[in-house]
Amino acid sequence: MLVRYRKDYEKIAMGLLSLVPDLRNYGRFTDELTGALTAGYPVYLWKDAEDNHFIAIAIVEEGTDYLLLRQLSFTPSERSGKNVFALLTALQDQYPGKRLMGTLKNQSLITNWEQFNEH
């Protein structure tokens, strides 16, 4: 389930961002979250339907006709294609009529998700 970020989720969001290899340094993942919120980028947490725990974070940038996935991080035990694709589908459902796009680092994930949804 997609849940919009709130201030009381800050520690959870920081923990999930700390799992991104490029953001392992404490200053980097705090800067990433602060920068996203300052820029007005929507930040979402993904809650596992089975045990009701937050297992992922997604930072997106909303354009006029696109939604750019800027950052995506899952807990190590939940990095299955099923979970990732479910989160991407929920993002697409949240922004109907906008194309979901990725950065250079995660575009292949978006492409795989698009191909999966074609069938």
mmCIF file of C-alpha atoms in Angstrom:
data_model
loop_
_atom_site.group_PDB
_atom_site.id
_atom_site.type_symbol
_atom_site.label_atom_id
_atom_site.label_comp_id
_atom_site.label_asym_id
_atom_site.label_seq_id
_atom_site.Cartn_x
_atom_site.Cartn_y
_atom_site.Cartn_z
ATOM 1 C CA MET A 1 0.000 0.000 0.000
ATOM 2 C CA LEU A 2 1.324 3.409 -0.994
ATOM 3 C CA VAL A 3 1.459 5.909 1.885
ATOM 4 C CA ARG A 4 2.369 9.581 1.500
ATOM 5 C CA TYR A 5 5.345 10.658 3.637
ATOM 6 C CA ARG A 6 4.632 12.509 6.872
ATOM 7 C CA LYS A 7 7.095 14.025 9.321
ATOM 8 C CA ASP A 8 6.436 11.265 11.864
ATOM 9 C CA TYR A 9 7.747 8.743 9.282
ATOM 10 C CA GLU A 10 11.133 10.490 9.104
ATOM 11 C CA LYS A 11 13.158 7.771 10.885
ATOM 12 C CA ILE A 12 11.590 5.062 8.743
ATOM 13 C CA ALA A 13 12.325 7.050 5.578
ATOM 14 C CA MET A 14 15.930 7.660 6.661
ATOM 15 C CA GLY A 15 16.398 3.967 7.398
ATOM 16 C CA LEU A 16 15.104 2.978 3.973
ATOM 17 C CA LEU A 17 17.252 5.594 2.219
ATOM 18 C CA SER A 18 20.317 4.381 4.138
ATOM 19 C CA LEU A 19 20.009 1.115 2.173
ATOM 20 C CA VAL A 20 20.848 2.904 -1.101
ATOM 21 C CA PRO A 21 24.575 2.286 -1.728
ATOM 22 C CA ASP A 22 25.199 5.844 -2.998
ATOM 23 C CA LEU A 23 23.541 7.299 0.109
ATOM 24 C CA ARG A 24 25.125 5.174 2.853
ATOM 25 C CA ASN A 25 26.809 8.186 4.420
ATOM 26 C CA TYR A 26 24.406 9.682 7.006
ATOM 27 C CA GLY A 27 24.710 13.161 5.543
ATOM 28 C CA ARG A 28 23.820 11.951 2.052
ATOM 29 C CA PHE A 29 20.527 10.249 2.877
ATOM 30 C CA THR A 30 19.396 13.085 5.128
ATOM 31 C CA ASP A 31 20.282 15.520 2.329
ATOM 32 C CA GLU A 32 18.352 13.370 -0.155
ATOM 33 C CA LEU A 33 15.178 13.425 1.936
ATOM 34 C CA THR A 34 15.483 17.096 2.883
ATOM 35 C CA GLY A 35 16.225 18.061 -0.715
ATOM 36 C CA ALA A 36 13.244 16.119 -2.028
ATOM 37 C CA LEU A 37 10.891 17.689 0.490
ATOM 38 C CA THR A 38 12.292 21.184 -0.121
ATOM 39 C CA ALA A 39 11.887 20.754 -3.890
ATOM 40 C CA GLY A 40 8.301 19.621 -3.365
ATOM 41 C CA TYR A 41 8.891 16.114 -4.704
ATOM 42 C CA PRO A 42 6.292 13.627 -3.499
ATOM 43 C CA VAL A 43 7.787 11.028 -1.152
ATOM 44 C CA TYR A 44 5.968 7.739 -0.627
ATOM 45 C CA LEU A 45 6.478 4.791 1.658
ATOM 46 C CA TRP A 46 5.343 1.314 0.664
ATOM 47 C CA LYS A 47 3.614 -0.741 3.330
ATOM 48 C CA ASP A 48 3.560 -4.526 3.089
ATOM 49 C CA ALA A 49 -0.051 -5.697 3.100
ATOM 50 C CA GLU A 50 0.775 -8.936 4.907
ATOM 51 C CA ASP A 51 2.535 -7.658 8.027
ATOM 52 C CA ASN A 52 1.764 -3.926 7.830
ATOM 53 C CA HIS A 53 5.440 -2.836 7.922
ATOM 54 C CA PHE A 54 7.032 -0.194 5.739
ATOM 55 C CA ILE A 55 9.364 -1.942 3.305
ATOM 56 C CA ALA A 56 10.206 0.703 0.688
ATOM 57 C CA ILE A 57 10.525 4.382 -0.111
ATOM 58 C CA ALA A 58 9.998 6.127 -3.447
ATOM 59 C CA ILE A 59 10.853 9.734 -4.252
ATOM 60 C CA VAL A 60 9.250 11.021 -7.430
ATOM 61 C CA GLU A 61 9.227 14.212 -9.446
ATOM 62 C CA GLU A 62 5.923 15.168 -11.009
ATOM 63 C CA GLY A 63 5.995 16.832 -14.404
ATOM 64 C CA THR A 64 3.105 17.949 -16.577
ATOM 65 C CA ASP A 65 2.859 14.610 -18.386
ATOM 66 C CA TYR A 66 5.378 12.396 -16.597
ATOM 67 C CA LEU A 67 6.330 11.011 -13.211
ATOM 68 C CA LEU A 68 10.085 10.573 -12.733
ATOM 69 C CA LEU A 69 11.176 7.964 -10.213
ATOM 70 C CA ARG A 70 14.150 9.719 -8.626
ATOM 71 C CA GLN A 71 14.884 7.263 -5.827
ATOM 72 C CA LEU A 72 13.663 3.794 -4.895
ATOM 73 C CA SER A 73 14.801 1.661 -1.977
ATOM 74 C CA PHE A 74 13.463 -1.586 -0.538
ATOM 75 C CA THR A 75 14.499 -3.509 2.543
ATOM 76 C CA PRO A 76 16.856 -6.325 1.472
ATOM 77 C CA SER A 77 14.378 -9.117 2.220
ATOM 78 C CA GLU A 78 11.624 -7.457 0.164
ATOM 79 C CA ARG A 79 13.460 -6.657 -3.089
ATOM 80 C CA SER A 80 11.450 -9.096 -5.178
ATOM 81 C CA GLY A 81 10.075 -8.216 -8.579
ATOM 82 C CA LYS A 82 6.573 -8.732 -7.207
ATOM 83 C CA ASN A 83 7.003 -5.998 -4.579
ATOM 84 C CA VAL A 84 8.823 -3.588 -6.882
ATOM 85 C CA PHE A 85 6.270 -3.979 -9.671
ATOM 86 C CA ALA A 86 3.382 -3.589 -7.202
ATOM 87 C CA LEU A 87 4.860 -0.301 -5.962
ATOM 88 C CA LEU A 88 5.390 0.967 -9.517
ATOM 89 C CA THR A 89 1.820 0.024 -10.435
ATOM 90 C CA ALA A 90 0.515 1.859 -7.361
ATOM 91 C CA LEU A 91 2.503 4.957 -8.360
ATOM 92 C CA GLN A 92 1.066 4.780 -11.877
ATOM 93 C CA ASP A 93 -2.436 4.419 -10.427
ATOM 94 C CA GLN A 94 -1.809 7.444 -8.194
ATOM 95 C CA TYR A 95 -0.942 9.555 -11.264
ATOM 96 C CA PRO A 96 -3.202 8.386 -14.108
ATOM 97 C CA GLY A 97 -2.383 9.887 -17.471
ATOM 98 C CA LYS A 98 1.282 10.457 -16.583
ATOM 99 C CA ARG A 99 4.053 8.300 -17.930
ATOM 100 C CA LEU A 100 6.269 6.699 -15.308
ATOM 101 C CA MET A 101 9.916 7.277 -16.175
ATOM 102 C CA GLY A 102 13.225 6.468 -14.510
ATOM 103 C CA THR A 103 16.627 8.023 -14.058
ATOM 104 C CA LEU A 104 19.698 6.578 -15.756
ATOM 105 C CA LYS A 105 20.150 4.296 -12.743
ATOM 106 C CA ASN A 106 16.630 2.889 -12.585
ATOM 107 C CA GLN A 107 15.226 3.156 -16.124
ATOM 108 C CA SER A 108 15.847 -0.544 -16.779
ATOM 109 C CA LEU A 109 13.555 -1.346 -13.851
ATOM 110 C CA ILE A 110 10.807 0.842 -15.349
ATOM 111 C CA THR A 111 11.314 -0.782 -18.760
ATOM 112 C CA ASN A 112 10.988 -4.279 -17.254
ATOM 113 C CA TRP A 113 7.839 -3.205 -15.411
ATOM 114 C CA GLU A 114 6.349 -1.772 -18.636
ATOM 115 C CA GLN A 115 7.127 -4.984 -20.526
ATOM 116 C CA PHE A 116 5.612 -7.067 -17.716
ATOM 117 C CA ASN A 117 2.410 -5.004 -17.872
ATOM 118 C CA GLU A 118 2.086 -5.408 -21.649
ATOM 119 C CA HIS A 119 1.239 -9.089 -21.211
#
